[in-house]
CSV table of N, CA and C in Angstrom, one decimal:
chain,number,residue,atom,x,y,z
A,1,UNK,N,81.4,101.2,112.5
A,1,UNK,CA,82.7,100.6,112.6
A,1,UNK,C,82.9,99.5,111.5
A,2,UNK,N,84.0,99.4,110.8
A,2,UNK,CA,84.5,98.3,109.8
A,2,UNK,C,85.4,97.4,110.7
A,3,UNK,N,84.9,96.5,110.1
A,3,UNK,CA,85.5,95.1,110.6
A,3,UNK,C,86.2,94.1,109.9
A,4,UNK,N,87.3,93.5,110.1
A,4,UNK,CA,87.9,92.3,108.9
A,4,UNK,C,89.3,93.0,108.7
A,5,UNK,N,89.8,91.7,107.5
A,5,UNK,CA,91.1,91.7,107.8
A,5,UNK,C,91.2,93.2,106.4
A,6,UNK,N,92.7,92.8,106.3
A,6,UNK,CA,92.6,94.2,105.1
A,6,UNK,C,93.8,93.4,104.1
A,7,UNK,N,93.0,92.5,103.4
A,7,UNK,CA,94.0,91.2,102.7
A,7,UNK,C,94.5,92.1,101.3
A,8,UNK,N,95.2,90.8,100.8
A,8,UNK,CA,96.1,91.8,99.8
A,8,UNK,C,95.0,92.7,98.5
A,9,UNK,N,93.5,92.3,98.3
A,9,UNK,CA,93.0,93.1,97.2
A,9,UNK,C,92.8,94.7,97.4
A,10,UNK,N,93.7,94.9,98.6
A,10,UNK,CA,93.9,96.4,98.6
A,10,UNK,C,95.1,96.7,97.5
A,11,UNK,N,96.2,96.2,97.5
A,11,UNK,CA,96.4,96.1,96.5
A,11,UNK,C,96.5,96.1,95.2
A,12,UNK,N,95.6,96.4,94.7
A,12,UNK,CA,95.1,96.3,93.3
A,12,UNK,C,94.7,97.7,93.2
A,13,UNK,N,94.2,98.4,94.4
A,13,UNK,CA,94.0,99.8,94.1
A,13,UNK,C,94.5,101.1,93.6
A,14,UNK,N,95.5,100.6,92.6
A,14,UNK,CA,96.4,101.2,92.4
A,14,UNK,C,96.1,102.9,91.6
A,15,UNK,N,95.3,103.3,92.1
A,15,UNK,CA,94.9,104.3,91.8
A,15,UNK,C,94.2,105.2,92.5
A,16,UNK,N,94.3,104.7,93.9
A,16,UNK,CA,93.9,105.4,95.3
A,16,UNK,C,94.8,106.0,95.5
A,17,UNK,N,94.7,107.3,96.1
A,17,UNK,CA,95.6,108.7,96.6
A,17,UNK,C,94.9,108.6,98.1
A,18,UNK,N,94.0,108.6,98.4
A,18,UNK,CA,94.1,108.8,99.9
A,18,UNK,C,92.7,108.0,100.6
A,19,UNK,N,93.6,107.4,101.4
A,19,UNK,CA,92.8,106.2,102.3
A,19,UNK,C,93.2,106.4,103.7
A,20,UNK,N,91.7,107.0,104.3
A,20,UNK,CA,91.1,107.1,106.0
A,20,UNK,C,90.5,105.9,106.4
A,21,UNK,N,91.4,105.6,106.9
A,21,UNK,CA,89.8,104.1,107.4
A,21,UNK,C,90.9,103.7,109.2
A,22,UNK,N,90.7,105.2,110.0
A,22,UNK,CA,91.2,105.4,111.0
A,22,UNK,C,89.8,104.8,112.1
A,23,UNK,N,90.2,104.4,113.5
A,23,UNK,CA,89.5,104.8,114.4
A,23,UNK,C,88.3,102.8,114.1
A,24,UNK,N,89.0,102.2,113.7
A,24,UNK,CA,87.8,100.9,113.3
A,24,UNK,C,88.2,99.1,113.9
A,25,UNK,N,87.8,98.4,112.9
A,25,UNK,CA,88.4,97.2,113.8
A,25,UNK,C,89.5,96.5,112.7
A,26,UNK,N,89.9,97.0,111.9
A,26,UNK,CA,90.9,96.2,110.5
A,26,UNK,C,91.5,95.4,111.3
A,27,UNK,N,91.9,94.2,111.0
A,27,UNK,CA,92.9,93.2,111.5
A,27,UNK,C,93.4,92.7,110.1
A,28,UNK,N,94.4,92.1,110.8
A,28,UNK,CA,95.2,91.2,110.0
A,28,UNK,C,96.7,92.1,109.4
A,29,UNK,N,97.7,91.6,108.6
A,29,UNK,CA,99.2,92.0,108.3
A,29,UNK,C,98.9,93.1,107.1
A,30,UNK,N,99.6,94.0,106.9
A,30,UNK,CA,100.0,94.7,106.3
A,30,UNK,C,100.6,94.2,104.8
A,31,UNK,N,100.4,93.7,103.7
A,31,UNK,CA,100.6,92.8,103.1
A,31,UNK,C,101.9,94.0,102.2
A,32,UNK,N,102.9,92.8,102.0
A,32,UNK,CA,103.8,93.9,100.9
A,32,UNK,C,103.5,94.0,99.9
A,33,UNK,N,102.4,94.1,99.2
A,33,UNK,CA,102.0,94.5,98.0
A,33,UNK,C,101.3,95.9,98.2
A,34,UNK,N,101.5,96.3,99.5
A,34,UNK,CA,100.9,97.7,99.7
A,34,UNK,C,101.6,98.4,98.8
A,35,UNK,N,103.1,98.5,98.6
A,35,UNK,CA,103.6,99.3,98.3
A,35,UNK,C,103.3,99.6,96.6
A,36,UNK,N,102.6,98.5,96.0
A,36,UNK,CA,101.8,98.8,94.9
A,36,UNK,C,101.1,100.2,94.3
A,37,UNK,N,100.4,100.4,95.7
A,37,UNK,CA,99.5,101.6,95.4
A,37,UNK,C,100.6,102.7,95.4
A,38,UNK,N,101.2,103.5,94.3
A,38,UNK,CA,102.2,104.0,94.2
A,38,UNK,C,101.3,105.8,94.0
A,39,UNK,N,100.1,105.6,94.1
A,39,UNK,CA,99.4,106.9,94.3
A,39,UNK,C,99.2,107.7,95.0
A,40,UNK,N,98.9,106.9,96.1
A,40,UNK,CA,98.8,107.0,97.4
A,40,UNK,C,99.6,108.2,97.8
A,41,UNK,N,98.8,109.1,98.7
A,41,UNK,CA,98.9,110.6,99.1
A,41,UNK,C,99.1,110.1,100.7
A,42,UNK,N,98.2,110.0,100.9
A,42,UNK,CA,97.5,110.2,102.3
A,42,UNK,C,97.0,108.7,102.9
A,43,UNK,N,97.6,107.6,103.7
A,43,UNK,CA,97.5,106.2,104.0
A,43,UNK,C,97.2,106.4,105.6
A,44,UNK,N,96.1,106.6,106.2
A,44,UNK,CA,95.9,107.1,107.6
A,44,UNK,C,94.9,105.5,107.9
A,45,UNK,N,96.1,104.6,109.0
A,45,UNK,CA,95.7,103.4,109.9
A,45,UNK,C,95.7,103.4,110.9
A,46,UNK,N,95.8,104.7,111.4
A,46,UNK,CA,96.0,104.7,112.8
A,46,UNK,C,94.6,103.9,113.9
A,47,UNK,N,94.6,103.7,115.0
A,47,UNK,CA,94.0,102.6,116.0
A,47,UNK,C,92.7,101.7,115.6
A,48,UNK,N,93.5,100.8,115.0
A,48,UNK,CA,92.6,99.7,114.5
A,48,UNK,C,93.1,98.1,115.2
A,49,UNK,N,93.4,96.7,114.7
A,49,UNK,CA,94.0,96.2,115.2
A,49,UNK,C,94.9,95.3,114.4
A,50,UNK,N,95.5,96.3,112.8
A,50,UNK,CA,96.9,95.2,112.3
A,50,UNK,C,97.9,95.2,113.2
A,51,UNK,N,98.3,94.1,112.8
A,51,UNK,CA,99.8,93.0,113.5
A,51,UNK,C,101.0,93.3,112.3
A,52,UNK,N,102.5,92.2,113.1
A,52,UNK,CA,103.4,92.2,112.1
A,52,UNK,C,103.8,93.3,111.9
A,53,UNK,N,104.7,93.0,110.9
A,53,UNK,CA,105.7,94.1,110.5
A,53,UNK,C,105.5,95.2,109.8
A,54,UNK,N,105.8,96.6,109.6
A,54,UNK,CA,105.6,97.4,108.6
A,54,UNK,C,106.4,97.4,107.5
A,55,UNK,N,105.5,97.3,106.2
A,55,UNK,CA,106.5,96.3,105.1
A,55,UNK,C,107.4,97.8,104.6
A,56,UNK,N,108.9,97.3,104.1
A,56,UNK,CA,109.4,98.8,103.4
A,56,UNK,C,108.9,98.9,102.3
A,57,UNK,N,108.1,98.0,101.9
A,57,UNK,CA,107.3,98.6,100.3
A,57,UNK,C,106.8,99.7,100.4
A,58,UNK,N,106.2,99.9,101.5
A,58,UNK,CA,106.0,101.5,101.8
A,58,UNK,C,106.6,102.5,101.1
A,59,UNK,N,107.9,102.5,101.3
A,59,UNK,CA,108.7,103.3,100.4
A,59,UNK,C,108.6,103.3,99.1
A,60,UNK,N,108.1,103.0,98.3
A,60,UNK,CA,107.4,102.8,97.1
A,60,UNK,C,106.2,104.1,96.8
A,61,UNK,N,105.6,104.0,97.7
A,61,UNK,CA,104.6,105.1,97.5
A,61,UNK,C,105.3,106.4,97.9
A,62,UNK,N,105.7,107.1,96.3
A,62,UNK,CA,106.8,108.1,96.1
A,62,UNK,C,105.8,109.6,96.1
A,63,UNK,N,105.1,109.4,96.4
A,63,UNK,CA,104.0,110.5,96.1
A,63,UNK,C,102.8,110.7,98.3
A,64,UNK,N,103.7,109.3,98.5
A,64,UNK,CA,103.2,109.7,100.3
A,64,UNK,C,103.1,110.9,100.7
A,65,UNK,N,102.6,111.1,101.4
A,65,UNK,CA,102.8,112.6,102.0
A,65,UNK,C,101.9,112.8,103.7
A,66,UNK,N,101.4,112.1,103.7
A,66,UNK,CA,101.3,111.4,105.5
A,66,UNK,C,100.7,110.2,105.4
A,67,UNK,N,101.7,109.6,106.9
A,67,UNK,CA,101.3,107.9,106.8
A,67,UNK,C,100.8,107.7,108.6
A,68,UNK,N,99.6,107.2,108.9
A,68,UNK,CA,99.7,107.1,110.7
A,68,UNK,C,99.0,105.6,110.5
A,69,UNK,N,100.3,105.0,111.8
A,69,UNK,CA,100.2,104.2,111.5
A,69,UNK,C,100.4,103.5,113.3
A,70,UNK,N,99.7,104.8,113.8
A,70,UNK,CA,100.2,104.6,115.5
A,70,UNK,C,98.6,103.6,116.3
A,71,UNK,N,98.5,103.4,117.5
A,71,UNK,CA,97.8,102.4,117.7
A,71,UNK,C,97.2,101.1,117.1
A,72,UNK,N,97.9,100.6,116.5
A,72,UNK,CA,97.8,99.3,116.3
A,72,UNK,C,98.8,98.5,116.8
A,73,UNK,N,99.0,97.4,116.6
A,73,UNK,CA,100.0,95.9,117.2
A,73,UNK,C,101.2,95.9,116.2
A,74,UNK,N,101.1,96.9,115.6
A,74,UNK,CA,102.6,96.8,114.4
A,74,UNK,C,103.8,96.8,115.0
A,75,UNK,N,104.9,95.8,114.6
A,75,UNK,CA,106.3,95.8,115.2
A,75,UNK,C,107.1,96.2,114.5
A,76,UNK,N,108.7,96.7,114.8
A,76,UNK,CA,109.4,96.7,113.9
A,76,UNK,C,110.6,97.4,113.8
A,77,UNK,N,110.8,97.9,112.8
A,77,UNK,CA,111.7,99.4,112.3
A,77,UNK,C,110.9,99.6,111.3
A,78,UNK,N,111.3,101.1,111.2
A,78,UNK,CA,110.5,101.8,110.5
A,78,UNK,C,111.4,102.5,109.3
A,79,UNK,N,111.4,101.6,108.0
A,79,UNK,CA,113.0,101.9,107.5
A,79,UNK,C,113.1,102.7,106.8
A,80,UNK,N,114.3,102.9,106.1
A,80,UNK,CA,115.0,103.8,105.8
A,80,UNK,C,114.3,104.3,104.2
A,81,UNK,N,113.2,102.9,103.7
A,81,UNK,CA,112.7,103.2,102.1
A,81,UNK,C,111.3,103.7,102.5
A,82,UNK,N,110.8,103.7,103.7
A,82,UNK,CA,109.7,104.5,103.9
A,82,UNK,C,110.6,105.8,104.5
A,83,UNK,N,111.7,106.0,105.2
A,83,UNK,CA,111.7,107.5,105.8
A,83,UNK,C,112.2,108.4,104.7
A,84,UNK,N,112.9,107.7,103.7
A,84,UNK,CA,113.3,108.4,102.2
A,84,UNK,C,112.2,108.7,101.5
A,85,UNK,N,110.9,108.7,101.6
A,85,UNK,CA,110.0,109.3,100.5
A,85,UNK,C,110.3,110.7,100.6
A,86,UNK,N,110.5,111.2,99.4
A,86,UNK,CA,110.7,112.7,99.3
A,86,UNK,C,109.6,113.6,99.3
A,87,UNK,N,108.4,113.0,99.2
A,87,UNK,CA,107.2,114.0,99.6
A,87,UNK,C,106.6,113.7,100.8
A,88,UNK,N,107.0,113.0,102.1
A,88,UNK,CA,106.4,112.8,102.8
A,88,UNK,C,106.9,113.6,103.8
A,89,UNK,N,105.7,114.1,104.8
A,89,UNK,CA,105.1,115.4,105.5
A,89,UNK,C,105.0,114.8,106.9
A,90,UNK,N,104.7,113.8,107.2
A,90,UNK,CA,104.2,113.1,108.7
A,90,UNK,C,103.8,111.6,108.6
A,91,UNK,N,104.4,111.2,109.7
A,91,UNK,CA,104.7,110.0,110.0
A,91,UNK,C,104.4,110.1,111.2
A,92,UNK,N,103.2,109.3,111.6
A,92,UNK,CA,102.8,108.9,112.9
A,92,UNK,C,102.6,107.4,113.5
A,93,UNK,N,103.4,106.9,114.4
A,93,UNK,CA,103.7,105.8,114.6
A,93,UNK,C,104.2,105.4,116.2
A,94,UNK,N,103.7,104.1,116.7
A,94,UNK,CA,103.8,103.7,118.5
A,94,UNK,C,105.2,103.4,118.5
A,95,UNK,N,106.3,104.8,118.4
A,95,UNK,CA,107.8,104.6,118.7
A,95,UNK,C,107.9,105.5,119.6
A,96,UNK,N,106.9,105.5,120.8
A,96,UNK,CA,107.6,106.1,121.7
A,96,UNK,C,107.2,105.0,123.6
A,97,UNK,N,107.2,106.0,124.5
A,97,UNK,CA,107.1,105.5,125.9
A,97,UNK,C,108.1,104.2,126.5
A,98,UNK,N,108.1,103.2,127.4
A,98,UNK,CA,108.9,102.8,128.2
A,98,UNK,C,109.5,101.8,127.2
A,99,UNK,N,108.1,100.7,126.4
A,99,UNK,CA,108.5,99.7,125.6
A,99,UNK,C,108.1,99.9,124.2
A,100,UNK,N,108.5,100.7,123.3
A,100,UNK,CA,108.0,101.5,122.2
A,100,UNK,C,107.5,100.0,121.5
A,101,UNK,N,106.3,99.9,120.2
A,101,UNK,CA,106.5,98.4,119.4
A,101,UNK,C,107.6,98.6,118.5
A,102,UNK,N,107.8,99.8,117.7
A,102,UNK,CA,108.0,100.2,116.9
A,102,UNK,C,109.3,101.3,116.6
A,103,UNK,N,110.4,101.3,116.3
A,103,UNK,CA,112.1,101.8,116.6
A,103,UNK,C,111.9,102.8,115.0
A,104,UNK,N,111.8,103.8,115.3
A,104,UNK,CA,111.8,105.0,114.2
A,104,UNK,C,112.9,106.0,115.1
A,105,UNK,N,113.6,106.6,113.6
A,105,UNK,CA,114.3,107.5,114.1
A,105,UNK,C,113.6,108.9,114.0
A,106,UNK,N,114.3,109.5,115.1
A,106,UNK,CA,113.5,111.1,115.2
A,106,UNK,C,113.5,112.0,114.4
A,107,UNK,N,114.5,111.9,113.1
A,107,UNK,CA,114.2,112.2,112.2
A,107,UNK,C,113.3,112.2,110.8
A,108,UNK,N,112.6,110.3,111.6
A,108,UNK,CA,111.9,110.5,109.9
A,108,UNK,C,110.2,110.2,110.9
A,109,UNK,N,110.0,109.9,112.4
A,109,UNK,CA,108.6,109.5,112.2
A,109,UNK,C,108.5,111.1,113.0
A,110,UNK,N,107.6,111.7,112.7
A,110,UNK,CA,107.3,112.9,113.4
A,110,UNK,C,106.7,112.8,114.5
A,111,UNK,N,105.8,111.9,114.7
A,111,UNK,CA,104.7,112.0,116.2
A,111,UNK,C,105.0,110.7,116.6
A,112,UNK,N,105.7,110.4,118.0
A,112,UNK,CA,105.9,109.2,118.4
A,112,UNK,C,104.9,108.9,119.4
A,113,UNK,N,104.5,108.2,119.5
A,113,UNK,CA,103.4,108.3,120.3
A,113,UNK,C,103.2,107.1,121.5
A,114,UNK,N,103.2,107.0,122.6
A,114,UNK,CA,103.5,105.4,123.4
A,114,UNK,C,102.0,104.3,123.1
A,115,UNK,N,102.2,103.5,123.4
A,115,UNK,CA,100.9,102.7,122.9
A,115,UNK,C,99.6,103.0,122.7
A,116,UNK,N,99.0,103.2,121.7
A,116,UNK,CA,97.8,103.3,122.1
A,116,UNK,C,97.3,104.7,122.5
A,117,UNK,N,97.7,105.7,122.5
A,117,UNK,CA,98.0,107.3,122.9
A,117,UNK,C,98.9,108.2,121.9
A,118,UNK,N,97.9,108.9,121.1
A,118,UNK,CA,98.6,109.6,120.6
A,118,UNK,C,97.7,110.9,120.3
């Protein structure tokens, strides 16, 4: 298991296409400098434990093409410069069950998934 926060010298990776680091203990915010890594293919965070908001820098990474980003503590909306990537394939995100965290429309996150279950 990886542990720690995931501060902004992710960042700088601007030459990463595809990052798994699903299933671990990541904490800490989602920094908007994410949207730097403009390579980025494949961004898979699903159940770890980031907080805060999901930044729309996201939508920046014009070459996405699946983002999961379900079990964790992320709040939000899930906006309109991330559901505009034109190559993105799947979006998985905690926008579903009684008290979703997370408000995506049905047309841009594909797998809504209720807390923590997906």
């Amino acid at each position: 298991d990886l542990a720690g926060e995931m501060g902004d010298s992710f960042c700088h990776l601007t030459k990463l296409k595809d990052f798994f680091i699903d299933s671990n203990k990541i904490n800490g915010t989602l920094q908007d400098c994410i949207g730097d890594v403009t390579n980025m293919k494949r961004l898979l965070l699903f159940d770890n434990n980031l907080s805060g908001s999901i930044p729309p820098s996201i939508g920046k990474m014009s070459n996405l093409t699946h983002l999961g980003l379900e079990g964790n503590n992320l709040s939000g909306v899930m906006e309109d410069e991330i559901c505009g990537i034109p190559t993105i394939l799947e979006i998985w995100s905690d926008c579903a069950g009684t008290h979703p965290k997370v408000t995506c429309d049905e047309t841009c996150c594909t797998h809504c998934c209720p807390s923590n279950v997906c």
